[in-house]
């Protein structure tokens, strides 16, 4: 038993003994006994109040502190009752009579307690609060109908001349019930199960007071004798529950959780209607009419249900509208370039997918890359570069028809897709070049830009895929660059073999793979809430013997074109699993994960699952130690054969994450069928977190991912504020420079030793 538990136990025993004494003393029958018993009751209420004040000091949460203080105030207000009884019994030597003063005290208790419960509520937003009140009103009206139909109504009718006393008792009993119901609704709908102990003890307080007050009322009615042994004992016991709650309070408050969608939360609030209906039906069946008070109760009940219905309907509509807006925003964002407002690569790919199965008479794809754009950026700065890009975009749209697709592929690369263009696309491309020669005015300076254009023509029967067409256009564009820039080149297969720089790098890459020059850098993936490291993403690194470090985007692209992806993955897989095995052997947790990126081309390779299984077996690791990251676009492009491969990978217990989510063109509904466990939200969304729209977008993404059973990992988190927002929005895990840049394997044990703050 800890010291705190011992204190609670001793306190509970003391108050119980006091309760027993308070109950037994009046049995002596003397006014002295009654008076002392009142004083004991008083002491119990004050003890609970003082302990509550102490509990208030323990929490840093404002709402909780206010709740405790209001509760204390309520108990103090309540204690004026026993004060007055003690005065009657001990000083005035008479017996207490119902008085307006006592009613005021009771109302004060009711209002303060109601406010305390209100403060305990964590409901977000006024609508949620209003709904909670309505739930309480429905429940209270139902209980009123049952209570009045059952016993109170009869007491009231029979009271005749003694109504003042009965009204007094009924006010007590009914206000107790309302408090109890209010708190019960709060506990059921809003307090997470791990945090219910305190509120349940306070409920026990209210329940005990209710029982004491009901028996009190009953006795006033039937025996004309307000006080006796039981009530003071019960009141004392009631405050004992609150005292225990206050002693056991540790000051922690639950995290705000997303609304529960359990059936109980949906239908629960309507349950109280059942007993009310049964009571009324029983009355009518036995031939008596419902009393006026019951009819009033019924009207209140139905009005509350009706308002609640309207409210929920409104909420649902608002939610739907939000979802719609987010989906639309998501689609727009996924298919558009933020800077220029043009379409992006995803849009172009989608359009090609749409057209390629039955190409129109003629399809032309132009790949444009501005010449020496880097110099503009370097000498005039990025903002100037952005102005150039938006101007280029605007000029491009003016020379094209409505049906043509123009997109920004990234950086200073643009593409144009001409659908059934009946002129000469080369002539059009030249017109574009002329257009770029017209000077751009930037910050008072005039600059002209060159542009290299690669052109691919697609005739009916062409079997190239969207990716291959883009690659060919890129190759043609590259030929222009090498040939002196600012020109147009039509693609022909010979060009494939002439990109000599790439050919050299390709040869070097093969050698690097042979010699094991490629190695992995590791970036931690952390729990968004606790900061604990859950795993690492392995990122390929290649330091070229003469050129120095080569950016992964660059050599990965070369590997893909040269059909070397498989070897890169094999190398990374091997390093990553060997390193992970070493960390686990050195004491890292056995559930640590390492994520390995798998290229688009590879995911449909039927041998991949077997290779993954063998790699794991070699290091004596388990499926749960490995996560395979596949880009969203890879999934979509190869969707048919990928489904089987993915099933087989998952059957091995290996995790699957969708990489760069939001940069491709896919709806979550389509992703859903792959049954993937996590979604990596791309950095561009995280960068937008500062804006309300950006926040909404991530909130919607997280909600949608969750509804598909996927966890979310945010990428590229660089700032504490981003992490906090992401955590509050319910994002599960986080990766980014904020925690750590990708580090060499040797630095990982040090990272594992420190929990990220
Ligand atoms: P990715 O899979 O999306 O990897 C995340 C990239 O974001 C990494 O770039 C990482 O260094 C970077 N990053 C992480 N946190 C931050 C941050 O807070 N701010 C910023 N600005 N960047 C951050 P890296 O290492 O340059 O890799 C680039 C891409 O190359 C990867 O993107 C992945 O698509 C590809 N790649 C890298 N290694 C492999 C590999 O072994 N196999 C395959 N197929 N692709 C790989
Ligand atoms: Ca990745
Ligand atoms: Ca990524």
mmCIF file of N, CA, C and O in Angstrom, residues 26 28 51 62 66 83 95 101 120 147 172 237 293 345 376 418 428 506 515 549 554 574 593 623 639 652 672 746 757:
data_model
loop_
_atom_site.group_PDB
_atom_site.id
_atom_site.type_symbol
_atom_site.label_atom_id
_atom_site.label_comp_id
_atom_site.label_asym_id
_atom_site.label_seq_id
_atom_site.Cartn_x
_atom_site.Cartn_y
_atom_site.Cartn_z
ATOM 1 N N UNK A 26 -28.758 10.415 17.229
ATOM 2 C CA UNK A 26 -30.136 10.868 17.413
ATOM 3 C C UNK A 26 -31.000 9.797 18.053
ATOM 4 O O UNK A 26 -32.035 10.098 18.646
ATOM 5 N N UNK A 28 -30.530 8.393 20.577
ATOM 6 C CA UNK A 28 -30.642 8.694 22.001
ATOM 7 C C UNK A 28 -31.917 9.496 22.281
ATOM 8 O O UNK A 28 -32.401 9.547 23.407
ATOM 9 N N UNK A 51 -10.533 19.075 1.584
ATOM 10 C CA UNK A 51 -9.734 18.167 0.749
ATOM 11 C C UNK A 51 -9.890 18.522 -0.736
ATOM 12 O O UNK A 51 -8.960 18.431 -1.523
ATOM 13 N N UNK A 62 -7.067 24.434 -15.852
ATOM 14 C CA UNK A 62 -7.927 25.471 -15.298
ATOM 15 C C UNK A 62 -9.339 24.958 -15.024
ATOM 16 O O UNK A 62 -9.909 25.177 -13.966
ATOM 17 N N UNK A 66 -11.295 24.887 -11.434
ATOM 18 C CA UNK A 66 -12.566 25.572 -11.193
ATOM 19 C C UNK A 66 -13.615 24.572 -10.723
ATOM 20 O O UNK A 66 -14.382 24.836 -9.786
ATOM 21 N N UNK A 83 -25.760 23.462 10.060
ATOM 22 C CA UNK A 83 -25.476 24.537 11.017
ATOM 23 C C UNK A 83 -26.773 24.995 11.669
ATOM 24 O O UNK A 83 -26.867 25.132 12.889
ATOM 25 N N UNK A 95 -37.049 22.008 17.616
ATOM 26 C CA UNK A 95 -36.728 21.176 16.456
ATOM 27 C C UNK A 95 -36.903 22.005 15.186
ATOM 28 O O UNK A 95 -37.751 22.893 15.134
ATOM 29 N N UNK A 101 -35.178 30.040 4.235
ATOM 30 C CA UNK A 101 -33.708 30.091 4.298
ATOM 31 C C UNK A 101 -33.106 28.766 3.848
ATOM 32 O O UNK A 101 -32.144 28.733 3.063
ATOM 33 N N UNK A 120 -16.484 20.416 -15.153
ATOM 34 C CA UNK A 120 -15.813 19.131 -15.399
ATOM 35 C C UNK A 120 -15.925 18.734 -16.863
ATOM 36 O O UNK A 120 -15.135 17.963 -17.380
ATOM 37 N N UNK A 147 -40.669 9.265 -11.335
ATOM 38 C CA UNK A 147 -40.753 9.516 -9.894
ATOM 39 C C UNK A 147 -42.145 10.034 -9.516
ATOM 40 O O UNK A 147 -42.744 9.610 -8.535
ATOM 41 N N UNK A 172 -35.775 19.170 -2.566
ATOM 42 C CA UNK A 172 -34.504 18.510 -2.253
ATOM 43 C C UNK A 172 -34.278 17.306 -3.155
ATOM 44 O O UNK A 172 -33.285 17.190 -3.857
ATOM 45 N N UNK A 237 -21.783 9.762 5.160
ATOM 46 C CA UNK A 237 -21.202 8.790 4.231
ATOM 47 C C UNK A 237 -21.021 9.425 2.844
ATOM 48 O O UNK A 237 -20.008 9.253 2.164
ATOM 49 N N UNK A 293 -48.527 17.401 -13.759
ATOM 50 C CA UNK A 293 -47.064 17.514 -13.663
ATOM 51 C C UNK A 293 -46.387 16.539 -14.620
ATOM 52 O O UNK A 293 -45.351 16.840 -15.226
ATOM 53 N N UNK A 345 2.133 17.084 -61.796
ATOM 54 C CA UNK A 345 2.483 15.808 -62.427
ATOM 55 C C UNK A 345 1.340 14.800 -62.313
ATOM 56 O O UNK A 345 1.030 14.076 -63.259
ATOM 57 N N UNK A 376 18.770 32.756 -62.292
ATOM 58 C CA UNK A 376 17.783 33.757 -61.877
ATOM 59 C C UNK A 376 17.576 33.644 -60.375
ATOM 60 O O UNK A 376 17.632 34.628 -59.633
ATOM 61 N N UNK A 418 -1.082 17.995 -75.713
ATOM 62 C CA UNK A 418 -1.977 18.485 -76.757
ATOM 63 C C UNK A 418 -2.840 17.332 -77.222
ATOM 64 O O UNK A 418 -2.335 16.318 -77.699
ATOM 65 N N UNK A 428 4.130 25.103 -82.649
ATOM 66 C CA UNK A 428 3.574 25.648 -81.407
ATOM 67 C C UNK A 428 4.685 25.815 -80.367
ATOM 68 O O UNK A 428 4.771 26.840 -79.683
ATOM 69 N N UNK A 506 25.413 5.992 -64.324
ATOM 70 C CA UNK A 506 24.788 4.688 -64.232
ATOM 71 C C UNK A 506 25.860 3.612 -64.036
ATOM 72 O O UNK A 506 25.716 2.737 -63.178
ATOM 73 N N UNK A 515 30.504 -2.753 -55.110
ATOM 74 C CA UNK A 515 31.484 -2.576 -54.036
ATOM 75 C C UNK A 515 30.851 -2.243 -52.687
ATOM 76 O O UNK A 515 31.559 -1.964 -51.720
ATOM 77 N N UNK A 549 28.924 13.494 -52.519
ATOM 78 C CA UNK A 549 27.574 12.956 -52.268
ATOM 79 C C UNK A 549 26.625 13.273 -53.425
ATOM 80 O O UNK A 549 26.605 14.402 -53.906
ATOM 81 N N UNK A 554 18.265 11.916 -57.207
ATOM 82 C CA UNK A 554 18.937 11.809 -58.499
ATOM 83 C C UNK A 554 19.347 10.363 -58.777
ATOM 84 O O UNK A 554 18.991 9.806 -59.808
ATOM 85 N N UNK A 574 19.356 -5.073 -46.710
ATOM 86 C CA UNK A 574 20.389 -5.815 -46.006
ATOM 87 C C UNK A 574 21.047 -4.959 -44.922
ATOM 88 O O UNK A 574 21.163 -5.388 -43.777
ATOM 89 N N UNK A 593 11.144 -0.827 -35.310
ATOM 90 C CA UNK A 593 10.892 -1.098 -36.724
ATOM 91 C C UNK A 593 11.879 -0.349 -37.583
ATOM 92 O O UNK A 593 12.366 0.712 -37.191
ATOM 93 N N UNK A 623 8.539 -10.196 -39.057
ATOM 94 C CA UNK A 623 7.808 -9.314 -39.971
ATOM 95 C C UNK A 623 7.513 -7.967 -39.331
ATOM 96 O O UNK A 623 7.609 -6.929 -39.975
ATOM 97 N N UNK A 639 -1.941 -0.898 -60.066
ATOM 98 C CA UNK A 639 -2.844 -1.375 -59.029
ATOM 99 C C UNK A 639 -3.227 -2.859 -59.122
ATOM 100 O O UNK A 639 -3.328 -3.505 -58.104
ATOM 101 N N UNK A 652 3.229 -11.917 -44.347
ATOM 102 C CA UNK A 652 4.478 -12.147 -43.611
ATOM 103 C C UNK A 652 4.550 -11.289 -42.344
ATOM 104 O O UNK A 652 5.538 -11.324 -41.626
ATOM 105 N N UNK A 672 -8.123 2.294 -49.657
ATOM 106 C CA UNK A 672 -8.695 1.451 -48.630
ATOM 107 C C UNK A 672 -8.607 -0.026 -48.966
ATOM 108 O O UNK A 672 -8.396 -0.876 -48.121
ATOM 109 N N UNK A 746 25.881 4.368 -36.923
ATOM 110 C CA UNK A 746 26.649 4.395 -35.680
ATOM 111 C C UNK A 746 26.050 5.369 -34.665
ATOM 112 O O UNK A 746 26.255 5.232 -33.463
ATOM 113 N N UNK A 757 12.408 15.050 -26.675
ATOM 114 C CA UNK A 757 11.551 15.887 -25.810
ATOM 115 C C UNK A 757 10.334 16.387 -26.558
ATOM 116 O O UNK A 757 10.376 16.586 -27.755
#
